[in-house]
Amino acid sequence: MQERWERLGHTVPKPGQRSTPSVDFKVSGALFLKYLWCVVVKPVLDGLGIQRAQTATADMPRIWWCPSGPLIGLPIHAAGDYADGGQVISDYVVSSYFPSASALAYATRPKDPSQKFSLLTIANPTGAGLPGTELELEKIEKHTQAATLSMQELTRGEATVEAVKKGMENASWAHFACHGVADPHKPWESALILANHTRLTMREISEMSLPHAEFTYLSACQTAKGVAEAPEQSVHLSTGMMACGYRSIIGTLWSIKDEYAPIVADRVYAKMLEDGQPDYKRAAYALHDAVQALRKEHNVPFATWLPFIHVGV
């Protein structure tokens, strides 16, 4: 069945270990999210004087989380008591992450007023076997057409490493709907899997210089997964995208379902391209709305909506 497809490439094992197809975070009875709420998140909100919001998402306060040490990779953005009547973070703030103060400062650099919008989309590279990714592009294209904006597509065999890198140089926004893999032992080798199982690695991404880059959506698995070998910093594909110039990134902590990813992307781009005016600064709010709708309307398990996060401005 389609819902069994996940956008996860095999993780890289240590010598002598077998690779595993999934590293999904398991929430037993939501106890961990409740613990995270009580011990980490609620004290911070109380200290900042943030009250439960009574308004629409667009008017909610925004908070940036910069975790370190054992907090890296934990779903701070999803903390809460999900029992009936319980308090959850999404009722208080819209959450984003950033790897360092300097990275956030770089992401807020002045924008060239002459820069024009251009969107590059990559989906279902040859060998991926992810039918939901092409549906995802159809939904995005629906919004670009409604906003009379152009979109360049690289699908199947067209999605080679060289073609994608060239497309990234010419586009202000980029959307990847493919497999992703995090290498916990060599984070610079974490990669987006493109045509014929070739890899666009974090090392290659971070070495690119994309001064006109604004927004990228990494609709693949593990694109914001931290690594044990770097416990004091967030080292993953999403921060690699910040390093090469992107200001705003949507990524994933763990594996995501091919069936539900198009639903999230559809709502995100509806908001970000609203009124025909593309705005990367809407990304965090757009993702917040999209994830809450997935959680409440589709009644899916925590592991289905929880991996989506926003990084940057």
Short mmCIF file of C-alpha atoms in Angstrom, two decimals:
data_model
loop_
_atom_site.label_atom_id
_atom_site.label_comp_id
_atom_site.label_asym_id
_atom_site.label_seq_id
_atom_site.Cartn_x
_atom_site.Cartn_y
_atom_site.Cartn_z
CA MET A 1 0.00 0.00 0.00
CA GLN A 2 1.16 3.54 -0.68
CA GLU A 3 1.32 4.53 2.97
CA ARG A 4 4.18 2.06 3.49
CA TRP A 5 6.51 4.12 1.33
CA GLU A 6 8.96 6.24 3.30
CA ARG A 7 11.40 8.77 1.96
CA LEU A 8 14.30 7.22 3.82
CA GLY A 9 17.46 5.86 2.30
CA HIS A 10 19.36 3.31 4.36
CA THR A 11 21.33 4.81 7.22
CA VAL A 12 25.05 4.14 7.16
CA PRO A 13 26.02 1.48 9.73
CA LYS A 14 29.17 1.17 11.74
CA PRO A 15 31.56 -1.55 10.57
CA GLY A 16 30.06 -4.93 11.32
CA GLN A 17 26.54 -3.58 11.78
CA ARG A 18 23.61 -4.02 9.46
CA SER A 19 21.92 -0.95 7.99
CA THR A 20 18.42 -0.15 9.18
CA PRO A 21 15.61 1.10 6.95
CA SER A 22 14.09 3.43 9.50
CA VAL A 23 14.97 5.38 12.62
CA ASP A 24 11.52 6.68 13.47
CA PHE A 25 11.19 8.29 16.87
CA LYS A 26 8.81 6.24 19.02
CA VAL A 27 6.48 8.05 21.36
CA SER A 28 4.97 5.64 23.82
CA GLY A 29 1.63 7.05 24.95
CA ALA A 30 3.01 10.55 24.25
CA LEU A 31 4.76 10.37 27.62
CA PHE A 32 8.01 11.72 26.27
CA LEU A 33 6.36 14.74 24.65
CA LYS A 34 4.61 15.48 27.93
CA TYR A 35 7.91 15.20 29.80
CA LEU A 36 9.58 17.52 27.29
CA TRP A 37 6.75 20.00 27.78
CA CYS A 38 6.91 19.98 31.55
CA VAL A 39 10.70 20.02 31.93
CA VAL A 40 11.95 22.06 28.97
CA VAL A 41 9.30 24.01 27.08
CA LYS A 42 6.71 25.25 29.57
CA PRO A 43 9.35 26.77 31.91
CA VAL A 44 10.76 28.72 28.95
CA LEU A 45 7.34 30.00 27.89
CA ASP A 46 6.53 30.95 31.47
CA GLY A 47 9.84 32.78 31.77
CA LEU A 48 9.06 34.75 28.62
CA GLY A 49 5.52 35.48 29.79
CA ILE A 50 3.95 33.79 26.77
CA GLN A 51 0.33 32.84 27.27
CA ARG A 52 -1.84 30.38 25.39
CA ALA A 53 -2.83 32.04 22.12
CA GLN A 54 -6.43 33.02 21.50
CA THR A 55 -5.82 34.18 17.93
CA ALA A 56 -5.10 32.72 14.50
CA THR A 57 -1.67 31.35 13.66
CA ALA A 58 -0.64 34.53 11.82
CA ASP A 59 -0.88 36.50 15.09
CA MET A 60 0.88 33.94 17.30
CA PRO A 61 4.31 34.75 18.77
CA ARG A 62 7.34 33.14 17.14
CA ILE A 63 10.13 31.41 19.03
CA TRP A 64 13.49 30.15 17.78
CA TRP A 65 15.03 27.13 19.47
CA CYS A 66 18.80 26.61 19.45
CA PRO A 67 19.26 23.22 21.13
CA SER A 68 22.62 21.81 22.10
CA GLY A 69 23.97 18.64 23.68
CA PRO A 70 21.32 16.02 24.46
CA LEU A 71 18.52 18.32 23.28
CA ILE A 72 19.70 18.22 19.65
CA GLY A 73 17.33 16.19 17.54
CA LEU A 74 14.51 16.21 20.09
CA PRO A 75 11.06 17.38 18.95
CA ILE A 76 10.87 20.54 21.04
CA HIS A 77 8.38 21.97 18.52
CA ALA A 78 5.93 19.14 19.34
CA ALA A 79 6.19 19.12 23.13
CA GLY A 80 2.93 18.91 25.02
CA ASP A 81 0.29 16.91 26.81
CA TYR A 82 -1.87 15.45 24.04
CA ALA A 83 -4.52 14.04 26.34
CA ASP A 84 -7.92 15.71 26.06
CA GLY A 85 -7.68 19.23 27.41
CA GLY A 86 -3.88 19.11 27.70
CA GLN A 87 -1.54 21.96 26.86
CA VAL A 88 0.68 21.72 23.78
CA ILE A 89 3.32 24.07 22.41
CA SER A 90 1.47 24.69 19.15
CA ASP A 91 -1.27 26.47 21.12
CA TYR A 92 1.29 28.99 22.35
CA VAL A 93 3.92 29.71 19.69
CA VAL A 94 5.11 29.02 16.17
CA SER A 95 8.45 27.23 16.48
CA SER A 96 11.59 27.43 14.39
CA TYR A 97 15.15 26.20 14.95
CA PHE A 98 18.55 27.65 14.15
CA PRO A 99 22.03 26.12 14.58
CA SER A 100 23.81 29.24 15.88
CA ALA A 101 23.37 32.96 16.38
CA SER A 102 25.76 33.68 13.51
CA ALA A 103 23.75 31.46 11.15
CA LEU A 104 20.53 33.27 12.07
CA ALA A 105 22.21 36.64 11.58
CA TYR A 106 23.40 35.57 8.11
CA ALA A 107 19.91 34.42 7.23
CA THR A 108 18.57 37.91 8.00
CA ARG A 109 21.05 39.70 5.70
CA PRO A 110 19.54 42.36 3.41
CA LYS A 111 17.79 41.08 0.31
CA ASP A 112 18.60 42.29 -3.20
CA PRO A 113 15.42 44.24 -4.19
CA SER A 114 15.93 43.33 -7.86
CA GLN A 115 15.89 39.60 -7.18
CA LYS A 116 13.11 37.73 -8.95
CA PHE A 117 11.26 34.65 -7.76
CA SER A 118 12.13 31.31 -9.36
CA LEU A 119 11.26 27.82 -8.11
CA LEU A 120 13.15 24.59 -8.80
CA THR A 121 11.37 21.33 -7.97
CA ILE A 122 12.92 17.86 -7.85
CA ALA A 123 10.78 14.73 -7.53
CA ASN A 124 10.93 10.94 -7.75
CA PRO A 125 14.44 10.60 -9.22
CA THR A 126 15.02 7.40 -11.20
CA GLY A 127 15.24 4.50 -8.75
CA ALA A 128 13.41 6.28 -5.93
CA GLY A 129 10.04 4.56 -6.33
CA LEU A 130 8.12 7.31 -4.54
CA PRO A 131 4.82 7.92 -6.38
CA GLY A 132 3.69 10.53 -3.86
CA THR A 133 6.51 12.87 -4.84
CA GLU A 134 5.11 13.54 -8.31
CA LEU A 135 1.68 14.22 -6.80
CA GLU A 136 3.47 16.64 -4.51
CA LEU A 137 4.82 18.55 -7.52
CA GLU A 138 1.37 18.66 -9.09
CA LYS A 139 0.00 20.32 -5.97
CA ILE A 140 2.85 22.85 -5.90
CA GLU A 141 2.39 23.60 -9.60
CA LYS A 142 -1.30 24.27 -8.94
CA HIS A 143 -0.31 27.09 -6.61
CA THR A 144 2.41 28.52 -8.87
CA GLN A 145 -0.02 28.62 -11.80
CA ALA A 146 -2.67 30.33 -9.69
CA ALA A 147 -0.06 32.92 -8.74
CA THR A 148 1.17 33.16 -12.39
CA LEU A 149 4.66 32.10 -11.30
CA SER A 150 7.03 29.82 -13.20
CA MET A 151 8.37 26.50 -11.94
CA GLN A 152 11.22 24.36 -13.28
CA GLU A 153 10.80 20.61 -12.76
CA LEU A 154 13.48 17.94 -12.65
CA THR A 155 11.91 14.49 -12.35
CA ARG A 156 13.08 10.91 -12.76
CA GLY A 157 16.22 10.69 -14.94
CA GLU A 158 16.48 14.47 -15.27
CA ALA A 159 17.23 14.82 -11.56
CA THR A 160 20.99 14.26 -11.80
CA VAL A 161 23.40 15.80 -9.32
CA GLU A 162 24.83 18.21 -11.90
CA ALA A 163 21.40 19.29 -13.20
CA VAL A 164 20.13 19.88 -9.68
CA LYS A 165 23.19 21.90 -8.64
CA LYS A 166 22.89 24.05 -11.75
CA GLY A 167 19.19 24.55 -11.08
CA MET A 168 19.91 25.58 -7.50
CA GLU A 169 22.31 28.26 -8.74
CA ASN A 170 19.56 29.83 -10.84
CA ALA A 171 16.60 29.49 -8.47
CA SER A 172 15.62 31.43 -5.38
CA TRP A 173 13.49 28.55 -4.03
CA ALA A 174 14.10 24.80 -4.27
CA HIS A 175 11.84 21.87 -3.39
CA PHE A 176 13.24 18.34 -3.00
CA ALA A 177 10.80 15.41 -2.93
CA CYS A 178 13.02 12.35 -2.82
CA HIS A 179 14.87 9.97 -0.51
CA GLY A 180 17.20 11.39 2.13
CA VAL A 181 19.76 9.78 4.38
CA ALA A 182 21.69 10.95 7.43
CA ASP A 183 25.13 9.48 8.05
CA PRO A 184 25.54 9.52 11.84
CA HIS A 185 29.27 8.86 11.65
CA LYS A 186 30.23 11.12 8.73
CA PRO A 187 27.62 13.88 8.73
CA TRP A 188 29.21 15.59 5.75
CA GLU A 189 28.22 12.53 3.73
CA SER A 190 24.52 12.85 4.62
CA ALA A 191 22.74 13.25 1.31
CA LEU A 192 19.68 13.77 -0.85
CA ILE A 193 19.33 10.75 -3.15
CA LEU A 194 18.94 11.79 -6.78
CA ALA A 195 18.66 9.97 -10.13
CA ASN A 196 20.07 6.43 -10.26
CA HIS A 197 20.87 6.52 -6.53
CA THR A 198 23.49 9.25 -6.93
CA ARG A 199 23.98 11.54 -3.95
CA LEU A 200 24.01 15.26 -3.41
CA THR A 201 25.94 15.34 -0.15
CA MET A 202 25.95 17.87 2.63
CA ARG A 203 29.61 18.56 1.84
CA GLU A 204 28.74 19.48 -1.75
CA ILE A 205 25.80 21.59 -0.65
CA SER A 206 27.75 23.54 1.97
CA GLU A 207 30.52 24.29 -0.54
CA MET A 208 28.06 25.94 -2.93
CA SER A 209 27.56 29.70 -2.86
CA LEU A 210 23.97 30.72 -3.54
CA PRO A 211 23.66 34.44 -2.75
CA HIS A 212 20.13 34.65 -4.20
CA ALA A 213 18.80 31.60 -2.34
CA GLU A 214 15.79 32.19 -0.10
CA PHE A 215 13.83 29.05 0.68
CA THR A 216 14.21 25.30 0.34
CA TYR A 217 11.81 22.53 1.30
CA LEU A 218 13.50 19.18 1.95
CA SER A 219 10.58 16.75 1.65
CA ALA A 220 12.79 13.76 2.34
CA CYS A 221 13.74 11.76 5.42
CA GLN A 222 16.28 12.78 8.06
CA THR A 223 17.15 16.15 6.54
CA ALA A 224 17.33 17.78 9.98
CA LYS A 225 18.60 14.81 11.98
CA GLY A 226 21.49 15.59 14.33
CA VAL A 227 24.42 13.25 14.87
CA ALA A 228 25.92 11.77 18.02
CA GLU A 229 29.48 12.62 16.92
CA ALA A 230 28.67 16.35 17.09
CA PRO A 231 26.61 16.65 20.29
CA GLU A 232 27.16 20.39 20.72
CA GLN A 233 25.93 21.52 17.34
CA SER A 234 23.26 20.81 14.78
CA VAL A 235 24.99 19.25 11.77
CA HIS A 236 22.61 18.04 9.10
CA LEU A 237 21.35 18.73 5.58
CA SER A 238 19.14 21.62 6.67
CA THR A 239 22.04 23.49 8.29
CA GLY A 240 24.10 22.70 5.20
CA MET A 241 21.44 24.51 3.18
CA MET A 242 21.78 27.51 5.50
CA ALA A 243 25.55 27.47 5.02
CA CYS A 244 25.24 27.79 1.24
CA GLY A 245 22.80 30.68 1.42
CA TYR A 246 19.21 29.58 2.07
CA ARG A 247 17.47 31.74 4.67
CA SER A 248 14.47 29.53 5.41
CA ILE A 249 14.33 25.73 5.34
CA ILE A 250 11.67 23.10 5.98
CA GLY A 251 13.26 19.79 6.93
CA THR A 252 12.53 16.55 8.75
CA LEU A 253 13.85 14.97 11.93
CA TRP A 254 13.10 11.40 10.92
CA SER A 255 11.34 9.43 8.21
CA ILE A 256 8.18 10.79 6.59
CA LYS A 257 5.37 9.00 4.80
CA ASP A 258 5.10 9.33 1.02
CA GLU A 259 1.32 9.37 1.39
CA TYR A 260 1.11 12.41 3.67
CA ALA A 261 4.01 14.56 2.44
CA PRO A 262 1.94 15.99 -0.47
CA ILE A 263 -0.78 17.06 1.97
CA VAL A 264 1.69 19.09 4.02
CA ALA A 265 3.40 20.60 0.96
CA ASP A 266 0.03 21.57 -0.55
CA ARG A 267 -0.92 23.64 2.50
CA VAL A 268 2.54 25.14 2.88
CA TYR A 269 2.69 26.48 -0.67
CA ALA A 270 -0.91 27.67 -0.55
CA LYS A 271 0.12 30.00 2.25
CA MET A 272 3.57 30.94 0.96
CA LEU A 273 2.25 31.88 -2.51
CA GLU A 274 -0.89 33.50 -1.22
CA ASP A 275 -2.22 36.42 -3.30
CA GLY A 276 0.46 35.76 -5.92
CA GLN A 277 3.15 37.22 -3.66
CA PRO A 278 5.78 34.60 -2.77
CA ASP A 279 7.21 35.21 0.69
CA TYR A 280 9.77 32.88 2.28
CA LYS A 281 9.18 34.54 5.65
CA ARG A 282 5.77 32.84 5.80
CA ALA A 283 7.36 29.37 5.86
CA ALA A 284 7.28 28.79 9.62
CA TYR A 285 3.66 29.90 9.93
CA ALA A 286 2.66 27.95 6.83
CA LEU A 287 4.25 24.77 8.16
CA HIS A 288 2.64 25.29 11.56
CA ASP A 289 -0.81 25.46 9.97
CA ALA A 290 -0.14 22.52 7.65
CA VAL A 291 1.10 20.22 10.39
CA GLN A 292 -1.74 21.07 12.76
CA ALA A 293 -4.24 20.36 10.00
CA LEU A 294 -2.60 17.01 9.28
CA ARG A 295 -2.67 16.13 12.98
CA LYS A 296 -6.27 17.15 13.60
CA GLU A 297 -8.03 16.43 10.29
CA HIS A 298 -6.42 13.14 9.35
CA ASN A 299 -6.07 11.70 12.87
CA VAL A 300 -2.61 10.31 12.10
CA PRO A 301 -0.04 8.99 14.60
CA PHE A 302 2.57 11.29 16.12
CA ALA A 303 5.32 9.89 13.91
CA THR A 304 3.45 11.07 10.80
CA TRP A 305 3.37 14.82 11.53
CA LEU A 306 6.01 15.28 14.20
CA PRO A 307 9.15 15.07 11.94
CA PHE A 308 8.43 18.30 10.00
CA ILE A 309 10.39 21.28 11.30
CA HIS A 310 11.33 24.79 10.20
CA VAL A 311 14.90 26.12 10.32
CA GLY A 312 15.90 29.76 9.85
CA VAL A 313 13.86 32.93 9.39
#
